[in-house]
Coordinates of C-alpha atoms in Angstrom, one line a residue:
Chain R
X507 CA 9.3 -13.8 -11.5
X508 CA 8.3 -10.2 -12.6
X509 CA 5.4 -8.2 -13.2
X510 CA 5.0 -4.6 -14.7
X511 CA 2.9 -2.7 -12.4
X512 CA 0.4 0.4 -12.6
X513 CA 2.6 3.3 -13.9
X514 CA 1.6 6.6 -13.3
X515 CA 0.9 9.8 -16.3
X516 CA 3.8 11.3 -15.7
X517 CA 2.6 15.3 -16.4
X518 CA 2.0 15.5 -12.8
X519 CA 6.0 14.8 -12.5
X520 CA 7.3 15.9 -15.8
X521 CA 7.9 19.4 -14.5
X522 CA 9.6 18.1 -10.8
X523 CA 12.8 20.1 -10.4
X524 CA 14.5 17.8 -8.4
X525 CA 16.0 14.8 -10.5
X526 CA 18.3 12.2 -10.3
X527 CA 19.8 10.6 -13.0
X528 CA 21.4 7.1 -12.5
X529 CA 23.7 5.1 -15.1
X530 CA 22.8 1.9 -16.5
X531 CA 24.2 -0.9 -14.0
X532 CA 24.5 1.3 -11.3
X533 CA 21.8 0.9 -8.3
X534 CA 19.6 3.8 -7.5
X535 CA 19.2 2.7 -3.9
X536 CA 19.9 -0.7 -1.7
X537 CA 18.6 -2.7 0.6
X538 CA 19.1 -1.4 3.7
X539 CA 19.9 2.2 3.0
X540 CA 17.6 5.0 4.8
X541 CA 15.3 6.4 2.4
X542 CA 13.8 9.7 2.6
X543 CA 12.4 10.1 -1.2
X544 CA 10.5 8.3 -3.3
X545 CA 11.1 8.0 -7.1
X546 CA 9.3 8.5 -10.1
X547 CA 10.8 6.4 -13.3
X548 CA 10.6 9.6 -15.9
X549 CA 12.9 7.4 -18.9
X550 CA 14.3 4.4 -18.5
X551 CA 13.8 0.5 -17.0
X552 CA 14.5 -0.4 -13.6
X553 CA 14.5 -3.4 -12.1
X554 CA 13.4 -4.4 -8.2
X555 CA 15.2 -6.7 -6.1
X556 CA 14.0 -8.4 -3.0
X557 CA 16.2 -10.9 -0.9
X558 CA 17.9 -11.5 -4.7
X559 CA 14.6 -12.3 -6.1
X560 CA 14.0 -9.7 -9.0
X561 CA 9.6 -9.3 -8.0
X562 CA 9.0 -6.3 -10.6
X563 CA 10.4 -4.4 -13.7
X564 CA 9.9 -0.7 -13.7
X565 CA 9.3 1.0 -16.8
X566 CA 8.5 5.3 -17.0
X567 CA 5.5 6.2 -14.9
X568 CA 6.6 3.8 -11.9
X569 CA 6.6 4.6 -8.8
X570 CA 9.5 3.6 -6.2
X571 CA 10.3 3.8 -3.2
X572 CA 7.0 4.9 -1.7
X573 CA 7.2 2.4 1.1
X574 CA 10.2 4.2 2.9
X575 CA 8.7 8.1 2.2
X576 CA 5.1 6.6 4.2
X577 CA 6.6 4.9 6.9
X578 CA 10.5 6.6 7.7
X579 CA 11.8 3.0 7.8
X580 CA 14.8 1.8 5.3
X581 CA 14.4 0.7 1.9
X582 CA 13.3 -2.8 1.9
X583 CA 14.6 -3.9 -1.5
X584 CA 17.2 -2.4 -4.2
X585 CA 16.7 -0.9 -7.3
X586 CA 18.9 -1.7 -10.5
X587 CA 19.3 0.6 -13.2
X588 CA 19.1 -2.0 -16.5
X589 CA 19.4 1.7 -18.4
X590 CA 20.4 4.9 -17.8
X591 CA 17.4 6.5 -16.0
X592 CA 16.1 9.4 -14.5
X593 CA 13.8 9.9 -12.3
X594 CA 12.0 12.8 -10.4
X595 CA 12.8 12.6 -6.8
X596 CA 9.7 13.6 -4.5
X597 CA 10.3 14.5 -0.7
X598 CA 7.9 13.7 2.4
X599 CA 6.4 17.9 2.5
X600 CA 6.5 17.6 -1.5
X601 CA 4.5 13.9 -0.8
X602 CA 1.7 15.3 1.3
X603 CA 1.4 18.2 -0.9
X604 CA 0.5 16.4 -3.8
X605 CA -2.1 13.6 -1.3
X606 CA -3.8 17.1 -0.4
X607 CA -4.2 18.3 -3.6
X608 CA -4.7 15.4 -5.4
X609 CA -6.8 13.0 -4.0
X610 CA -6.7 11.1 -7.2
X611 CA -2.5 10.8 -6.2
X612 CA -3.3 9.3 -3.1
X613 CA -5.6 6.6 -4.5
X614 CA -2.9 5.9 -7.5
X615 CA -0.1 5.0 -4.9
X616 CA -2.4 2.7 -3.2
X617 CA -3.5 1.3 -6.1
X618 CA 0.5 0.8 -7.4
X619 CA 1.4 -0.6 -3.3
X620 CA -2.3 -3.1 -3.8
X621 CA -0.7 -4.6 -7.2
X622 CA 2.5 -4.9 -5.4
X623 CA 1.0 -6.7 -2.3
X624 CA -0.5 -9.1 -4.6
X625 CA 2.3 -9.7 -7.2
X626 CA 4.5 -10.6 -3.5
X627 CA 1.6 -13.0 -2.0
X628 CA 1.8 -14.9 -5.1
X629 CA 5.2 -15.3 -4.7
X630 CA 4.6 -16.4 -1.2
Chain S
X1284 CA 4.5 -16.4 11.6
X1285 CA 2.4 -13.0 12.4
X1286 CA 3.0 -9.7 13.6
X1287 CA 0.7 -7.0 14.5
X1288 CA 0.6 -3.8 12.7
X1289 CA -0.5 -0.3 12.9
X1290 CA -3.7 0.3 13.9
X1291 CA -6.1 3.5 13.8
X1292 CA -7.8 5.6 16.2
X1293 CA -10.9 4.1 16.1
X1294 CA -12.8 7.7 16.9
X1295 CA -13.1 8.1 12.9
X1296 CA -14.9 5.1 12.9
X1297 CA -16.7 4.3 15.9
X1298 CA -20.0 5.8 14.3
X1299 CA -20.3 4.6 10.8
X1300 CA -23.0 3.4 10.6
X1301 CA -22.9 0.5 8.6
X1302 CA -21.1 -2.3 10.8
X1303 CA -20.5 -6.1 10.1
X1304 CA -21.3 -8.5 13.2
X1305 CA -19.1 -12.2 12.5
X1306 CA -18.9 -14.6 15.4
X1307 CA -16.0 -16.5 16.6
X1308 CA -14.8 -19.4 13.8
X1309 CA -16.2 -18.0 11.0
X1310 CA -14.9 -16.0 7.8
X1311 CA -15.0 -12.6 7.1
X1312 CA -14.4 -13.3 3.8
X1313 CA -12.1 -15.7 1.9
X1314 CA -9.6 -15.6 -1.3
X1315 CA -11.6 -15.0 -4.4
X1316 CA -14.4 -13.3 -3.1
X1317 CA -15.5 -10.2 -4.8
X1318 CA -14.5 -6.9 -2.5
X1319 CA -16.4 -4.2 -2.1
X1320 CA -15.6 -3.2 1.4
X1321 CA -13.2 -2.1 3.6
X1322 CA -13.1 -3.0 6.9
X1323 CA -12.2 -1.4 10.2
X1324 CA -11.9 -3.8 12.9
X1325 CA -13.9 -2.2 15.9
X1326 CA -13.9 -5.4 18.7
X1327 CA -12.6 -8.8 18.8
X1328 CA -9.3 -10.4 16.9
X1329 CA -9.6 -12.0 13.3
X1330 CA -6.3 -13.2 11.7
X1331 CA -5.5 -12.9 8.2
X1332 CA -4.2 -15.8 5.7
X1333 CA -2.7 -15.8 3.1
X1334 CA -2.1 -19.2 0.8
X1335 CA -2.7 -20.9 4.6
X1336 CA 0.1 -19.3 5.7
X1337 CA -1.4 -16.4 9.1
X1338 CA 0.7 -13.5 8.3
X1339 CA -1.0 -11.2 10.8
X1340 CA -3.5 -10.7 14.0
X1341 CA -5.9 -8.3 13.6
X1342 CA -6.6 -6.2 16.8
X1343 CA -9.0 -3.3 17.0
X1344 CA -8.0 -0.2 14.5
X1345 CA -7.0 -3.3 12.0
X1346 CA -7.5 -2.0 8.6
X1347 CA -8.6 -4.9 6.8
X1348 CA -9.7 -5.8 2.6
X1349 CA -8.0 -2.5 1.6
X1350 CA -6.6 -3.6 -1.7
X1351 CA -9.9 -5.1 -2.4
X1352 CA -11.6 -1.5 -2.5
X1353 CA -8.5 0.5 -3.8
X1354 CA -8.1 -1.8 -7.2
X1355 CA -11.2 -3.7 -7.6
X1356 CA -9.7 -7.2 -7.5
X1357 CA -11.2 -10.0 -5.9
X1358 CA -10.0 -10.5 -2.2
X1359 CA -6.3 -12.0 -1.9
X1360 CA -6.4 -13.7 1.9
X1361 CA -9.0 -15.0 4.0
X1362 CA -10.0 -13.3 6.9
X1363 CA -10.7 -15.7 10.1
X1364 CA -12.6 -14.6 13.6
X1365 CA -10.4 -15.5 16.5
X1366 CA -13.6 -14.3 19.0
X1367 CA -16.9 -12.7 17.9
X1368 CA -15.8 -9.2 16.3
X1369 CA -17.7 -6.6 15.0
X1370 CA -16.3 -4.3 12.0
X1371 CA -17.3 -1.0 10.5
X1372 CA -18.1 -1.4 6.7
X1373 CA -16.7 0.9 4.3
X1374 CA -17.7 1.2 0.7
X1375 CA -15.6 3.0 -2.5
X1376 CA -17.8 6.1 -1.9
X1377 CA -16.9 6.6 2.0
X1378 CA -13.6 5.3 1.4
X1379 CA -12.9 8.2 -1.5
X1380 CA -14.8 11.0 0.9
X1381 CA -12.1 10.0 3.9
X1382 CA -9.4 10.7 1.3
X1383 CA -10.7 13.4 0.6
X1384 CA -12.1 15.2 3.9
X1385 CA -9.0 13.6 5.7
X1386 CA -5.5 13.4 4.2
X1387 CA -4.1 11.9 7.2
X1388 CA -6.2 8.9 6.7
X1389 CA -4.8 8.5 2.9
X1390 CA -1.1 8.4 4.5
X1391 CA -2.3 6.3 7.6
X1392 CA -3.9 3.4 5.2
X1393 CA -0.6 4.0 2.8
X1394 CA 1.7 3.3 6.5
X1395 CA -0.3 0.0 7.2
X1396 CA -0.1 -1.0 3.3
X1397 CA 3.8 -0.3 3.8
X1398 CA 3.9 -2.6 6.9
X1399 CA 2.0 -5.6 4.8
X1400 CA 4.2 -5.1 2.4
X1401 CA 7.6 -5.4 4.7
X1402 CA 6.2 -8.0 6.8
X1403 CA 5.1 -10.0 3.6
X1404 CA 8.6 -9.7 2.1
X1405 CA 10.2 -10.7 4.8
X1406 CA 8.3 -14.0 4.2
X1407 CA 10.0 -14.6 0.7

């Protein structure tokens, strides 16, 4: 089962100089893996991937991989590239920057990580 | 199966002002209820369920009906009082003013929506 979530408007990531760029097929991160940034989808489709269960396609705007920037712990699902994609790659000072000067940031991830809380429950 | 999470330091919340009393055996609030609040369990232990399944203990510092107040939807889990508990009440306003007056907040409400989220997947 899949959802599309909340996407953000990407012109406060458009101009991110750090990017990664990941071929179609290829996994951006995996299960397991420590995770120090988190991802927003600039062009492509992503898809998530919890114990083999795909919970959530990612389209431009998404964000990924909060969960693992917030808390330091590893990622907790992986991410599969359905198309090339890039995406900009945010670190933990760059993170807090953007909750201190945008509020409105803050309140968007929450809003994103609520949706995905209640997409999983359902699947529960 | 439960686990407990992170809680907060109560200090930011011990004199708000507007405070919900619920004795022992009854419901916070249940599935489908329209959310307004947050919550910030300040004495006693509730535990939260979801689809009858109790996927945590609430403890003092226990952020509780987050998503409800971040995205507007009705509430996903009921909340049950274990003893009598008493809980500050937080509306969009306050909850937007904390963001704003204290980032650390925004990233401490973003760690325990992590920890939901981990603990929930974990359940799939």
């Amino acid at each position: 089962m899949e959802s599309p979530l909340s996407t953000f408007n990407l012109t406060l990531f458009q101009n991110e100089r750090a990017k990664k760029i990941v071929p179609a097929g290829a996994n951006l991160f995996e299960t397991g893996d420590p995770g120090v940034y988190m991802f927003v989808l600039i062009s492509g489709e992503a898809r998530i991937i919890v114990n083999d269960i795909a919970v959530e396609t990612a389209f431009p705007g998404a964000v990924i991989g909060e969960m693992a920037i917030i808390d330091g712990e590893p990622r907790s699902a992986d991410v599969r590239c359905i198309t090339d994609c890039i995406f900009a790659q945010i670190d933990r000072p760059r993170f807090e920057f953007l909750i201190r000067q945008h509020p409105d940031f803050a309140l968007e991830v929450m809003k994103i990580m609520s949706e995905r809380l209640r997409s999983t429950n359902k699947l529960l």
